[in-house]
Coordinates of C-alpha atoms and ligand atoms in Angstrom, one line a residue:
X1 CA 86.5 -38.6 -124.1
X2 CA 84.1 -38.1 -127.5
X3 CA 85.5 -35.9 -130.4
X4 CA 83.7 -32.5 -131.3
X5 CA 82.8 -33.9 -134.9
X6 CA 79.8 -32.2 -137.1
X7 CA 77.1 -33.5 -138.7
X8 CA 79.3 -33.4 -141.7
X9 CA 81.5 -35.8 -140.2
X10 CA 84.5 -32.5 -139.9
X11 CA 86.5 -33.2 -137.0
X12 CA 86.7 -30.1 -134.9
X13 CA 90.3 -29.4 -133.9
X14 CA 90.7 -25.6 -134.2
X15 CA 89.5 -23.0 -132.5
X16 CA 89.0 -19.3 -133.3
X17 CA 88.3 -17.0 -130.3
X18 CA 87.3 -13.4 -130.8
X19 CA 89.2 -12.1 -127.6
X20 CA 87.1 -8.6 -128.0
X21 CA 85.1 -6.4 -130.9
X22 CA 86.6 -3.4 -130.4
X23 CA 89.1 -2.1 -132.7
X24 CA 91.7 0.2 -132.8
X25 CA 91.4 0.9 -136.6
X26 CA 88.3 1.0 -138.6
X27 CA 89.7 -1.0 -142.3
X28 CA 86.5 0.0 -144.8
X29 CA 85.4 -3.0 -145.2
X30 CA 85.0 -4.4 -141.4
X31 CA 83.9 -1.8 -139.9
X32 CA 82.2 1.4 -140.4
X33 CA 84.3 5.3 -140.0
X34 CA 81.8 5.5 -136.5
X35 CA 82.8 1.8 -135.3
X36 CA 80.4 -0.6 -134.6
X37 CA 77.9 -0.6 -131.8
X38 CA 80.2 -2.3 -129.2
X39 CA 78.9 -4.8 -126.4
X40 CA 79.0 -4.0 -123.4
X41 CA 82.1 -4.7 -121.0
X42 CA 80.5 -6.9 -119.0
X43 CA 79.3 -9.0 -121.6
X44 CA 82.2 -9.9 -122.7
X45 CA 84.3 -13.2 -121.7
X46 CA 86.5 -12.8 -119.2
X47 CA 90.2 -14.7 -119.7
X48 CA 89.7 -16.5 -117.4
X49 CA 86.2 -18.0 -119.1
X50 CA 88.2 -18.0 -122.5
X51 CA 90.9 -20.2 -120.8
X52 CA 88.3 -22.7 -119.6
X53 CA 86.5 -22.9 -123.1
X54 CA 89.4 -23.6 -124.4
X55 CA 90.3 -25.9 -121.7
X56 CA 87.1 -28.1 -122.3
X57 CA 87.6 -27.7 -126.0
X58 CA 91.3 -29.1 -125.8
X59 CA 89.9 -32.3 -124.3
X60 CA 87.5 -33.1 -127.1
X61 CA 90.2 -32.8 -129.5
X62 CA 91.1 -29.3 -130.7
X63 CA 94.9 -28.4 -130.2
X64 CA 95.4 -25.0 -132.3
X65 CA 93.7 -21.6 -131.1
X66 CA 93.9 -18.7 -133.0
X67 CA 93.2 -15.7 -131.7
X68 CA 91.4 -12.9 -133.0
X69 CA 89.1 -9.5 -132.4
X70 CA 88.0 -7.1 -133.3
X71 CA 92.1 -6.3 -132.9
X72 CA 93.6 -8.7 -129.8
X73 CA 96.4 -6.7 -129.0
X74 CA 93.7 -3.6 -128.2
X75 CA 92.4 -5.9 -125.0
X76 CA 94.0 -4.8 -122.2
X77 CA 96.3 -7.2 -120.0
X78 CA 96.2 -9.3 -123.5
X79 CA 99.8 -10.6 -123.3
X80 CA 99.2 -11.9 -119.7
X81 CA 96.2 -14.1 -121.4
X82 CA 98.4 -15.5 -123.6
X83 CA 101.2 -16.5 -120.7
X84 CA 97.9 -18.1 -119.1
X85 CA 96.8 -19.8 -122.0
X86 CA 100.0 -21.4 -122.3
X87 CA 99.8 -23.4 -119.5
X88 CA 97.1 -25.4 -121.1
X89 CA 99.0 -28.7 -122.0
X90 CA 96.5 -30.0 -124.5
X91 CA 97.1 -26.5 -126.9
X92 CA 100.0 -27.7 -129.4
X93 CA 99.6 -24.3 -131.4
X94 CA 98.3 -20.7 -130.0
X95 CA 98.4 -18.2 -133.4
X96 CA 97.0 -14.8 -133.5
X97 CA 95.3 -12.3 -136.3
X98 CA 96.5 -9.1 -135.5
X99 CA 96.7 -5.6 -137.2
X100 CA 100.2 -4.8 -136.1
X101 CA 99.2 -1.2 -134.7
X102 CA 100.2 -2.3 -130.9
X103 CA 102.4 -5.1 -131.4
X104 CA 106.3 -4.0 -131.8
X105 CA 106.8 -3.5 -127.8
X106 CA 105.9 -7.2 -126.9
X107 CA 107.8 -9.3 -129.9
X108 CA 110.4 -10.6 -127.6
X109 CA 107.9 -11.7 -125.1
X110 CA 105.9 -13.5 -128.0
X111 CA 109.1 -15.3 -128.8
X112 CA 109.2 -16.1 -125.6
X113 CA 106.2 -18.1 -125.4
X114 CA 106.9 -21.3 -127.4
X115 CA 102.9 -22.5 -128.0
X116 CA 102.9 -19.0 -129.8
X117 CA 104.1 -20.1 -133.3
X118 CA 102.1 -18.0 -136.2
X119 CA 101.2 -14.6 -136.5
X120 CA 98.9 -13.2 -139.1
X121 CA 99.6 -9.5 -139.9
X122 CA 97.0 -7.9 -141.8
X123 CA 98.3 -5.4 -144.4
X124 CA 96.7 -4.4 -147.0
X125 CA 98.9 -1.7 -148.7
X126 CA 102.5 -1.0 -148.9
X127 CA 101.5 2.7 -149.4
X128 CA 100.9 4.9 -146.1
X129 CA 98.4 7.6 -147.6
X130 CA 96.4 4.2 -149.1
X131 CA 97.3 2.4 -146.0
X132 CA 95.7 5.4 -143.9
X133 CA 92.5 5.2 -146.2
X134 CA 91.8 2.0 -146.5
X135 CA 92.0 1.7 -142.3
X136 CA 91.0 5.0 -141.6
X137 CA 94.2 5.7 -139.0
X138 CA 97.3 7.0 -139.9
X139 CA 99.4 3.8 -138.5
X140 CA 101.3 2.9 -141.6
X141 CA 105.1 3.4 -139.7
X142 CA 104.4 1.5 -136.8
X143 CA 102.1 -1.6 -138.9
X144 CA 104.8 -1.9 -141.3
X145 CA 107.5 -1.7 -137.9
X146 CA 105.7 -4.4 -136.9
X147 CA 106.5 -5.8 -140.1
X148 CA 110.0 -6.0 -140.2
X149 CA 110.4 -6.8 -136.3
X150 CA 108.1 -10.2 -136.6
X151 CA 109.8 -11.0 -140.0
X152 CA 113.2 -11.3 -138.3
X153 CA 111.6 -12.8 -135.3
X154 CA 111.6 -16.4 -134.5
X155 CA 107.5 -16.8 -134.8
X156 CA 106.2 -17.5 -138.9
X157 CA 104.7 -14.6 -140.6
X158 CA 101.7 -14.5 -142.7
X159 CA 100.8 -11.1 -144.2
X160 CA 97.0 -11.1 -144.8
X161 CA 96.1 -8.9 -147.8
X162 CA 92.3 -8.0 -148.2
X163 CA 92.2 -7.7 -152.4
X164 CA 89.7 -4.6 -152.9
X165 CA 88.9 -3.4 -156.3
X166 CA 90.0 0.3 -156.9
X167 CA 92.1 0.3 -154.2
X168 CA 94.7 -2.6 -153.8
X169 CA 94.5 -4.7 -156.8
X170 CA 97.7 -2.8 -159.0
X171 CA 99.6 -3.9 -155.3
X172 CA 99.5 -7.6 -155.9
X173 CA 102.5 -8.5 -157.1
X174 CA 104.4 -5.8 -155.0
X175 CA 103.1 -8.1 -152.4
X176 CA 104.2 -11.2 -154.2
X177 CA 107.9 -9.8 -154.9
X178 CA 108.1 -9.6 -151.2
X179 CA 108.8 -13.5 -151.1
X180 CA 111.6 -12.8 -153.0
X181 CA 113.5 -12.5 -150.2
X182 CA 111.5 -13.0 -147.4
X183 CA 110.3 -16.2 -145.8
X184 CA 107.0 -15.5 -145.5
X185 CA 103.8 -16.2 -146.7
X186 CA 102.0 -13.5 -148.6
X187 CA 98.0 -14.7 -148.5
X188 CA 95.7 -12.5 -150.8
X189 CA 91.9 -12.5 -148.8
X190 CA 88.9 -12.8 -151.8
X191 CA 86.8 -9.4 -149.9
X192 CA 83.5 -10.1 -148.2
X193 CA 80.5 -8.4 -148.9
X194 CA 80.4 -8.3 -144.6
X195 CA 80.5 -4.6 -143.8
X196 CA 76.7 -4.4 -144.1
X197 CA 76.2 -0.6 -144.7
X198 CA 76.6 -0.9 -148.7
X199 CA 79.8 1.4 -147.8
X200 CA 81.9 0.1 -150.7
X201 CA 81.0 -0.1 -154.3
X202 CA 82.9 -2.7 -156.0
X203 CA 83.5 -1.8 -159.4
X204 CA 84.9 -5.7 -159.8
X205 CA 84.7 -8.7 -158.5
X206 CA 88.1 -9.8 -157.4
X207 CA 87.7 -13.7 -157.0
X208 CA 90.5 -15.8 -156.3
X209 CA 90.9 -17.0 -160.0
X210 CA 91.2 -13.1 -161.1
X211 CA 94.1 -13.0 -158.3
X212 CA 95.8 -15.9 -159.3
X213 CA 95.7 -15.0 -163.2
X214 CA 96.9 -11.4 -161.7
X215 CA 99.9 -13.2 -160.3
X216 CA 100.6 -15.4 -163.0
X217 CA 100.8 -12.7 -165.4
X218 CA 103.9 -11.7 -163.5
X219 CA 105.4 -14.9 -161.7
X220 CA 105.4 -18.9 -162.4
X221 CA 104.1 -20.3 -159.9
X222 CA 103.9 -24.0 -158.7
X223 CA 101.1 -25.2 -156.4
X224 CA 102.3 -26.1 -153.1
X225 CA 100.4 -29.0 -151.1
X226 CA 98.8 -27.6 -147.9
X227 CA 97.2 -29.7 -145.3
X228 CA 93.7 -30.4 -146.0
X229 CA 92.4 -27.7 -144.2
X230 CA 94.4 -24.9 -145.3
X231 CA 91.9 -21.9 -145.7
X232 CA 94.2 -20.6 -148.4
X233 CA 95.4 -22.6 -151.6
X234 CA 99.2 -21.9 -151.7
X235 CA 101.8 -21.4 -154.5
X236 CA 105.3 -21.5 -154.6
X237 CA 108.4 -19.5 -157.0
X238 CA 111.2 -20.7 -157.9
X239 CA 114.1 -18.9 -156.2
X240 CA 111.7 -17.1 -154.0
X241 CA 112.2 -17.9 -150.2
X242 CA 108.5 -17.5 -149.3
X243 CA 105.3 -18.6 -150.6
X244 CA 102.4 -17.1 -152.1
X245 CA 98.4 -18.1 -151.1
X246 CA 95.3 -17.0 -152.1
X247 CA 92.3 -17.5 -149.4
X248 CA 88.4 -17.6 -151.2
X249 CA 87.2 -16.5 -148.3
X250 CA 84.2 -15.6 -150.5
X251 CA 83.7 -18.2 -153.4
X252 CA 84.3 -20.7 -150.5
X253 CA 85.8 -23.5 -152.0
X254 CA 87.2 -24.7 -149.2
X255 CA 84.3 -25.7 -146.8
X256 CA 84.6 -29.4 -147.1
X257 CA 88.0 -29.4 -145.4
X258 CA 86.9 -27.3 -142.6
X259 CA 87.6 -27.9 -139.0
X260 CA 87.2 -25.1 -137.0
X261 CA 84.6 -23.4 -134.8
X262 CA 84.4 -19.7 -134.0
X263 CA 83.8 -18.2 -130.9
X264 CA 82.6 -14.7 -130.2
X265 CA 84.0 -12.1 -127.8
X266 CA 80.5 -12.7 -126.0
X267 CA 80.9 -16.6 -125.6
X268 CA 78.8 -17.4 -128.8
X269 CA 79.6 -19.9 -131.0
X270 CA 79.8 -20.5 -135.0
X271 CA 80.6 -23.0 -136.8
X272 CA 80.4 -20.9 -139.7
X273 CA 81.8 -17.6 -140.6
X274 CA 78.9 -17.3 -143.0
Ligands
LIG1 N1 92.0 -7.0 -136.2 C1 92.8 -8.1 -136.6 C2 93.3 -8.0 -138.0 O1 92.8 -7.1 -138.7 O2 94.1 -8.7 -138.4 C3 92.0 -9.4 -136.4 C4 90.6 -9.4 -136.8 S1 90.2 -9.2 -138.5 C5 88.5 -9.4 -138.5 C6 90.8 -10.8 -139.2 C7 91.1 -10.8 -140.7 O3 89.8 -10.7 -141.3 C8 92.0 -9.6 -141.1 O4 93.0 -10.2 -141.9 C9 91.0 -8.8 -142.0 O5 91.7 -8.2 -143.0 C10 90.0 -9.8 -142.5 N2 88.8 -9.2 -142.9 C11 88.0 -8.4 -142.1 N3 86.9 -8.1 -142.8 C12 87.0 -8.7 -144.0 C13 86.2 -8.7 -145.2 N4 85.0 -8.0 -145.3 N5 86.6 -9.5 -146.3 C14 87.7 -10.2 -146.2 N6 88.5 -10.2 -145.1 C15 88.2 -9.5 -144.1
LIG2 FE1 90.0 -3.8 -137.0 FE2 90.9 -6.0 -138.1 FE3 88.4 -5.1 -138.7 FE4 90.5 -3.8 -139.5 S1 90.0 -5.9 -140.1 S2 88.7 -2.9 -138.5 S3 92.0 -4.1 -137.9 S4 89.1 -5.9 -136.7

């Protein structure tokens, strides 16, 4: 059967599926304090029309899913999705973007599931009362729970940190001393301008050459090859266990090497996040 491959000649062979928009937490620069205007239930994909997307989509070519939301874990009867999607023998990889707030309980299970290799927890301070303004819910214990459980678990951790001026910036290399003695991978996230309601004035422009000189002022670091299309460009320490990655999700440097499409919790799809 034909490959899914763009007029850019990118070879499509990742996936990201929005398994719903609603959230459980309301992070300043996602979502406004009132949420968003959510669709309604019955516009959104059913599992088992997600499972035969991704079905069709595994036979032209793409053998990684990650899964994402709004927050996945907030969908009910989410864990039995991901038992279902792992019956599909074409998926080499199923990874998920999570907040951590309703995650601790089903670890083991995750474990259990061997196509479920990568979580991404997204944390963006270390700091409860920040950690409580920056999402707008008090969740810090249970996120940072999370934390510890999936760091001793068999799955690999990334933490994904959003890098917002006047808030998280002096929290960098907190993050970054982390990998001391962790194997994890610590990925700082360049802050879209994506909220839409001019909620957040930015007094400056955290790009990822500003983060890297922030962590170089601290830390050596070494560039680490990734594959091609990494969305973050990674860094290594000596004598640290994990790694260290910085993801210009805004200055997009990194759209040559793209090859995944994006599907909405309503069935639409992007190729673009932009
Ligand atoms: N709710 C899950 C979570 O927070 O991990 C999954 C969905 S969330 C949209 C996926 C990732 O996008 C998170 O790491 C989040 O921090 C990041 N993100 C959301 N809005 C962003 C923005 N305006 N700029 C940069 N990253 C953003
Ligand atoms: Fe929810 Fe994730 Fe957006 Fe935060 S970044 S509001 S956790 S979807």
């Amino acid at each position: 059967m034909s490959k899914l491959v763009d007029n850019f000649g990118r070879q499509i062979s990742y996936v990201r599926l929005a398994v719903t928009d609603r959230c459980n937490l309301r992070c300043q620069y996602c979502m406004p304090a009132q949420g968003i205007d959510i669709v309604p239930r019955k516009e959104l994909l059913t599992y088992k029309e997600m499972y035969r997307i991704i079905r069709v989509l595994t036979e032209l070519g793409v053998n990684k899913v990650r899964l994402t939301g709004g927050e996945p874990f907030a969908r009910k009867d989410f864990m039995s999705f991901l038992e279902m999607l792992s019956y599909n023998d074409l998926l080499d990889a199923i990874n998920i973007t999570t907040n951590g707030a309703l995650v601790s309980k089903h670890i083991q299970t995750l474990e259990k599931l061997k196509k479920i290799k990568n979580i991404n927890l997204s944390i963006d301070s270390l700091h409860a009362d920040k950690f409580a303004k920056i999402t707008r819910r008090d969740v810090f214990p249970e996120v940072y729970k999370t934390f510890e459980l999936l760091e001793k678990s068999s799955l690999n951790l990334k933490l994904n940190v959003v890098v917002q001026s006047g808030f998280n910036t002096n929290e960098i290399n907190d993050f970054v001393a982390l990998t001391k003695n962790k194997n994890i991978a610590v990925r700082f996230i360049e802050e879209m301008p994506f909220n839409g309601k001019g909620q957040r004035d930015t007094e400056e422009n955290w790009s990822y050459t500003k983060i890297l000189d922030e962590i170089k002022s601290k830390y050596d670091v070494k560039t680490v090859l990734s594959e091609k299309s990494s969305t973050s460009r990674n860094f290594s320490i000596e004598n640290h266990q994990g790694t260290v990655g910085i993801i210009p999700a805004f200055t997009r440097t990194i759209c040559n090497d793209c090859n995944r499409i994006r599907i909405t919790s309503t069935g639409t799809f992007k190729n673009c996040l932009f």
